[in-house]
CSV table of C-alpha atoms (C1' of nucleotides) in Angstrom, one decimal:
chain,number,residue,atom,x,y,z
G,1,UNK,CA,19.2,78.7,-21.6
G,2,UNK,CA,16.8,78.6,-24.4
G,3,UNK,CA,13.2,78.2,-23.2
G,4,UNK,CA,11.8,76.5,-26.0
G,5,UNK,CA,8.3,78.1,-24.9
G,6,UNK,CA,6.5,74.3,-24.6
G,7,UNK,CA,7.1,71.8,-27.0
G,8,UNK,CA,3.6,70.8,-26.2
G,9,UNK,CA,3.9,67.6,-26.9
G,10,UNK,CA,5.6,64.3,-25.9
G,11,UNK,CA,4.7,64.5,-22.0
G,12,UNK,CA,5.8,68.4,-22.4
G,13,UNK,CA,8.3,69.1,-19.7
G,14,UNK,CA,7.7,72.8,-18.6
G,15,UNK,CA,11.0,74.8,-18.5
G,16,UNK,CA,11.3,78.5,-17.3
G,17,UNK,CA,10.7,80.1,-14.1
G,18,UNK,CA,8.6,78.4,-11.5
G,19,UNK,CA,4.8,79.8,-11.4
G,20,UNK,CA,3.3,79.8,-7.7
G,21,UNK,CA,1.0,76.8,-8.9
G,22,UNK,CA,3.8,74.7,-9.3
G,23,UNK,CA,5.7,75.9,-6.1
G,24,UNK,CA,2.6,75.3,-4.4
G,25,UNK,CA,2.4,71.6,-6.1
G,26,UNK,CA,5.6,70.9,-4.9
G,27,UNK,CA,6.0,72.2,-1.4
G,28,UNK,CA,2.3,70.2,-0.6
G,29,UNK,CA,3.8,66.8,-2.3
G,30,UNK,CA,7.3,67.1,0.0
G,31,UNK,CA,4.9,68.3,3.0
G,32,UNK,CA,2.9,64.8,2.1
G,33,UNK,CA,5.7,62.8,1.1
G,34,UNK,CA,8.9,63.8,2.1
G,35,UNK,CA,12.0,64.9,-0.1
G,36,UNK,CA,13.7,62.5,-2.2
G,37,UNK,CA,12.8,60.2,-4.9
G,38,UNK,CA,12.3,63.2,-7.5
G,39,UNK,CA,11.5,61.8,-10.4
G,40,UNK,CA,9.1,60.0,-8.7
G,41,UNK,CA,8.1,62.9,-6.8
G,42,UNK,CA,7.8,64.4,-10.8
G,43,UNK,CA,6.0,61.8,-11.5
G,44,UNK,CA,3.4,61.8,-9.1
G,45,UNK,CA,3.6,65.3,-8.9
G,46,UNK,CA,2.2,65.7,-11.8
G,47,UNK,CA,-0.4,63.8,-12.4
G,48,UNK,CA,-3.9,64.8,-14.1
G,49,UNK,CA,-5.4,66.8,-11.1
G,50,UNK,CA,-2.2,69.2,-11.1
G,51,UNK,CA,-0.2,69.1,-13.8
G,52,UNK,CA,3.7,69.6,-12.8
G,53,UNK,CA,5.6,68.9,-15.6
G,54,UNK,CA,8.9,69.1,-14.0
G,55,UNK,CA,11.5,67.0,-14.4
G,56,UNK,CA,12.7,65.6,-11.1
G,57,UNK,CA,16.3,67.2,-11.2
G,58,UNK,CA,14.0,70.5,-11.7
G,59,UNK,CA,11.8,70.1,-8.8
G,60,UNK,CA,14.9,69.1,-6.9
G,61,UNK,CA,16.9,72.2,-8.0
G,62,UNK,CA,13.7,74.6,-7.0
G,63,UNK,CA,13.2,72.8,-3.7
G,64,UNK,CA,16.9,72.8,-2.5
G,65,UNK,CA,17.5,76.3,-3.6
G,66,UNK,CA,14.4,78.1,-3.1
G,67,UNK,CA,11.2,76.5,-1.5
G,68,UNK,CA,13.0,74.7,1.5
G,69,UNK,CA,11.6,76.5,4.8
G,70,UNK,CA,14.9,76.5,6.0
G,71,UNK,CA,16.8,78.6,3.5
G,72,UNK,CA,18.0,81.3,4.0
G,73,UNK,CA,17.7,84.0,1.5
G,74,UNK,CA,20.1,87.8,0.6
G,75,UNK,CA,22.7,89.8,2.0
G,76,UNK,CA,25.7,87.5,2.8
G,77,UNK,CA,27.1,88.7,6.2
G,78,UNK,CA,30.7,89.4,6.2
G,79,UNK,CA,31.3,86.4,8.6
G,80,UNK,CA,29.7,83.9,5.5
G,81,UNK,CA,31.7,85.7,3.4
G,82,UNK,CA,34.9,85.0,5.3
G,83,UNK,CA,34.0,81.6,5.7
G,84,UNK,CA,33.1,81.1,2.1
G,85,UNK,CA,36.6,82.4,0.8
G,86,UNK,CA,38.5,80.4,3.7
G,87,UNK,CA,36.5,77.2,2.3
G,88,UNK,CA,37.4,78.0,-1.4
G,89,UNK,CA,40.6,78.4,-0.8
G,90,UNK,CA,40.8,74.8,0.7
G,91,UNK,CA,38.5,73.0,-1.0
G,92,UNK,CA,38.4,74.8,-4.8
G,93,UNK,CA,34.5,75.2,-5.9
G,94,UNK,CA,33.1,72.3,-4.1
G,95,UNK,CA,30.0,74.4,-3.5
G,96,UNK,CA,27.9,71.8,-1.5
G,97,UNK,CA,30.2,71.2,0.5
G,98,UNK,CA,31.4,74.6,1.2
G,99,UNK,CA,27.2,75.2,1.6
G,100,UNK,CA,27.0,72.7,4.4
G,101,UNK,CA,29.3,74.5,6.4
G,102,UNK,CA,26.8,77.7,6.0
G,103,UNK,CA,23.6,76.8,7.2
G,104,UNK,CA,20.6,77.9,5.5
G,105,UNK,CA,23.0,78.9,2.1
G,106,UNK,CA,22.5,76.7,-0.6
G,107,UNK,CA,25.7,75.8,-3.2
G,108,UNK,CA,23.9,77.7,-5.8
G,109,UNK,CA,23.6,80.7,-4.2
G,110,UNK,CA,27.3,80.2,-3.0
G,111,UNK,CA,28.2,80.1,-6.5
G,112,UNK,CA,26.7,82.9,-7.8
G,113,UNK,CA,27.9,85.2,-5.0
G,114,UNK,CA,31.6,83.8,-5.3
G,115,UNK,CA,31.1,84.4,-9.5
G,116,UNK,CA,29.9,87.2,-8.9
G,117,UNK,CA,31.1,89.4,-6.2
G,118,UNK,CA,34.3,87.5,-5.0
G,119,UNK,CA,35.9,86.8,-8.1
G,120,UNK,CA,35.0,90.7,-9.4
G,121,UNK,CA,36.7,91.7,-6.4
G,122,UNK,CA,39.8,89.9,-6.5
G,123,UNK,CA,40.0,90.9,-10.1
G,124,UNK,CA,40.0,94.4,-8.5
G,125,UNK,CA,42.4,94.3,-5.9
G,126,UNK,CA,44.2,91.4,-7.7
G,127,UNK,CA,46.9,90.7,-5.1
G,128,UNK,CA,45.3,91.4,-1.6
G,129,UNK,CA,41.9,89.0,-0.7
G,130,UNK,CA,38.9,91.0,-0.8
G,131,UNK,CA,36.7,92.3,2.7
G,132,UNK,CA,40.2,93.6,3.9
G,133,UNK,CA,40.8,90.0,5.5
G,134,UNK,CA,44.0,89.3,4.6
G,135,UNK,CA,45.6,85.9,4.9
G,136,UNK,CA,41.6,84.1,4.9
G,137,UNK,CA,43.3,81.0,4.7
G,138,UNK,CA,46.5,79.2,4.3
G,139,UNK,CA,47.9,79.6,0.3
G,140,UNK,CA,46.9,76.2,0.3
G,141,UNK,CA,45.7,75.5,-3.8
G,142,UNK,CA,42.1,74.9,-4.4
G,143,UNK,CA,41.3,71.7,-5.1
G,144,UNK,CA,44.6,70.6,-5.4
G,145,UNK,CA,43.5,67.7,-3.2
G,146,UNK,CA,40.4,65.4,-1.4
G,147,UNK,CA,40.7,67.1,2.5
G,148,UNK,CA,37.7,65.9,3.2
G,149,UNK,CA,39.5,65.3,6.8
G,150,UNK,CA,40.1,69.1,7.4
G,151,UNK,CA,38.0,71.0,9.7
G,152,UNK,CA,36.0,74.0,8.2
G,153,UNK,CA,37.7,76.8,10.4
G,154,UNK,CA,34.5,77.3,12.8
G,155,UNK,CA,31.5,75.5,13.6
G,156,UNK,CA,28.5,76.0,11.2
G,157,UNK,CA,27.4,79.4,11.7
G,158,UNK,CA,24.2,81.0,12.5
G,159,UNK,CA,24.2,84.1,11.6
G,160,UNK,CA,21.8,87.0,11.1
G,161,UNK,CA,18.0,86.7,12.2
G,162,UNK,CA,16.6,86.9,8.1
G,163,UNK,CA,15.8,83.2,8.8
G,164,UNK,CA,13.3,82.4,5.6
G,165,UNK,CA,10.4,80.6,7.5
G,166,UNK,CA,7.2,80.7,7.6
G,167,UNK,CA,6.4,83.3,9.8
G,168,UNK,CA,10.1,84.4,10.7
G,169,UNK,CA,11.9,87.8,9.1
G,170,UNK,CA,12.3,87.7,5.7
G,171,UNK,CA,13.2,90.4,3.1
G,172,UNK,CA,9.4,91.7,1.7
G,173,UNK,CA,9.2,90.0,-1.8
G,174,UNK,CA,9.6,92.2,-4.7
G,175,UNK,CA,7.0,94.1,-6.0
G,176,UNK,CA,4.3,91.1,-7.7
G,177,UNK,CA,3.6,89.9,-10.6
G,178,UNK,CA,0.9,87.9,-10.2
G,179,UNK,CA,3.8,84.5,-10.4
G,180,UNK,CA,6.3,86.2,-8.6
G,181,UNK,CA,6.1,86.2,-5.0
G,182,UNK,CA,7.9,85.3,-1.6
G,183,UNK,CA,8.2,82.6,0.0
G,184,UNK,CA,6.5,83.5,3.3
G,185,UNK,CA,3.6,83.7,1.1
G,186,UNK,CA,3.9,80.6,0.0
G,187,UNK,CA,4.4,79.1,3.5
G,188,UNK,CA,1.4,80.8,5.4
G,189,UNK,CA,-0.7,79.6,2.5
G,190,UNK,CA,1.2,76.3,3.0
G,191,UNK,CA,0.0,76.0,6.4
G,192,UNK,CA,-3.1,77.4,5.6
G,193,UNK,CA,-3.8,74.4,3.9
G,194,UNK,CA,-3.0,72.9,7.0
G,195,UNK,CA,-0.5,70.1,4.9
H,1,DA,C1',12.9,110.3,-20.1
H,2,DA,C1',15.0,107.1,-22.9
H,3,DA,C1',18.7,104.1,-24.2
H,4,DC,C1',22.3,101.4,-23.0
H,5,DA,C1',25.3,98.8,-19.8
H,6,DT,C1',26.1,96.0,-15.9
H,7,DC,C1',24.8,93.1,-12.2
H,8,DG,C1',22.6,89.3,-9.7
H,9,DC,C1',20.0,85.3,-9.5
H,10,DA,C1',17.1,81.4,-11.0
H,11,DA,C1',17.2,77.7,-13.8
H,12,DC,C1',19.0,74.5,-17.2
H,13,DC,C1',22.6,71.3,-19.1
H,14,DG,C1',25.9,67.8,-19.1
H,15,DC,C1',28.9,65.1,-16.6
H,16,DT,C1',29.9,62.2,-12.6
H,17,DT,C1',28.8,59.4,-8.8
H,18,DC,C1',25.7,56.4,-6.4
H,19,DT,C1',22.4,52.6,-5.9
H,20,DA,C1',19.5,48.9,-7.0
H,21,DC,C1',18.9,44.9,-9.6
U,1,DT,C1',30.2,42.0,-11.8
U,2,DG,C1',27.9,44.8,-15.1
U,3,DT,C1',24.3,47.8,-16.4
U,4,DA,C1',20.6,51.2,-16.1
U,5,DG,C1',18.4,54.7,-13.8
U,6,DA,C1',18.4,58.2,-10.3
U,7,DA,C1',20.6,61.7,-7.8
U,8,DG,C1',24.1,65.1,-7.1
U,9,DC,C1',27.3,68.5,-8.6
U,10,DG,C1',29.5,72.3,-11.0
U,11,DG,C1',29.4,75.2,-15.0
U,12,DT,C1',26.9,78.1,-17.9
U,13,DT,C1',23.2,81.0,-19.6
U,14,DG,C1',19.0,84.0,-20.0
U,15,DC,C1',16.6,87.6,-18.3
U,16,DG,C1',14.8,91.0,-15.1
U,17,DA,C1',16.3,94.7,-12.1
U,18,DT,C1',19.2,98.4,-11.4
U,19,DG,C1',22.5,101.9,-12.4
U,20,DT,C1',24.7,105.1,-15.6
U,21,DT,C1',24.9,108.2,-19.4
DNA sequence: AAACATCGCAACCGCTTCTAC
DNA sequence: TGTAGAAGCGGTTGCGATGTT
């Protein structure tokens, strides 16, 4: 990921971590104008008063896995992590779709925790699935098919109270810098704005 | 206390799929 | 029916945080 720190010219897409300006720009146009239509939402976005030079897949990406007052945010429960492995092992790394099964988890953070934790720990204890749950799922090979027909093992869950809404629990967000900061903040400020 | 190594996550990239014309 | 643009998806990377020596 190379940041080319501004190529400040040619309509200068912005790249790099989201400042709360931008976050702020973003969650008010969706609260205004719904989610979709990104690169229109880009677009309008960023227009002389504000200046959000995102591309729309970027402001998708941040909404989806980040802004949306319905993600859900940390410590993957034991139950999600169960689920996640039973899913992988019947759909391979469809992560979106494994995500939809897991409420409030978006496919990027599935990813990253299966990449990072899951696949470390089978490494470990190569032959036996991780978490002590053994037989998660039938040896059924990943992807080795479309099942879109097959039932996920449980109903969605809901799981854990750390519901990331405005106003609900959340993890305290990590000691600021000035751009870095939670998303409850952003929320109550959000609705402070009363948009 | 400093240097180094590892981990975890946010964000980007490129490809594929979908939709409108 | 073909084409172009938009959206979605999965893989990969960069970097800050944390742990270890």
């Amino acid at each position: 990921m190379e940041k080319k720190s501004s190529k400040s010219h040619e309509s200068d897409v912005r790249k790099g971590p989201w400042t709360m300006e931008e976050d702020m720009i973003l969650i008010n146009y969706i609260a205004n104008h719904g989610e979709g239509v990104w690169n229109t939402l880009a677009r309008s976005a960023g227009d002389k008063r504000y200046g959000l030079k995102r591309t729309g897949k970027s402001c998708r990406l941040r909404w989806l896995n980040y802004l949306r007052p319905d993600v859900r945010r940390g410590n993957i429960t034991p139950e999600e992590q169960f689920l996640i492995m039973d899913l992988h092992a019947r759909w391979g790394n469809r992560w979106s779709k494994i995500a939809r099964q897991l409420p409030g988890r978006t496919d990027n953070e599935i990813k990253n925790f299966w990449r990072t934790r899951i696949q470390k720990q089978m490494k470990n204890t190569e032959p036996v699935p991780a978490f002590g749950i053994n037989n998660f799922a039938s040896t059924s090979c990943p992807s080795s098919g479309e099942d879109d027909q097959i039932e996920p093992p449980s109903p969605p869950m809901h799981i854990g109270p750390q519901v990331n809404n405005a106003g609900l629990d959340f993890a305290p967000p990590p000691p600021s810098e000035d751009v870095f900061w939670g998303m409850e903040d952003l929320w109550s400020l959000q609705l402070f704005n009363g948009e």
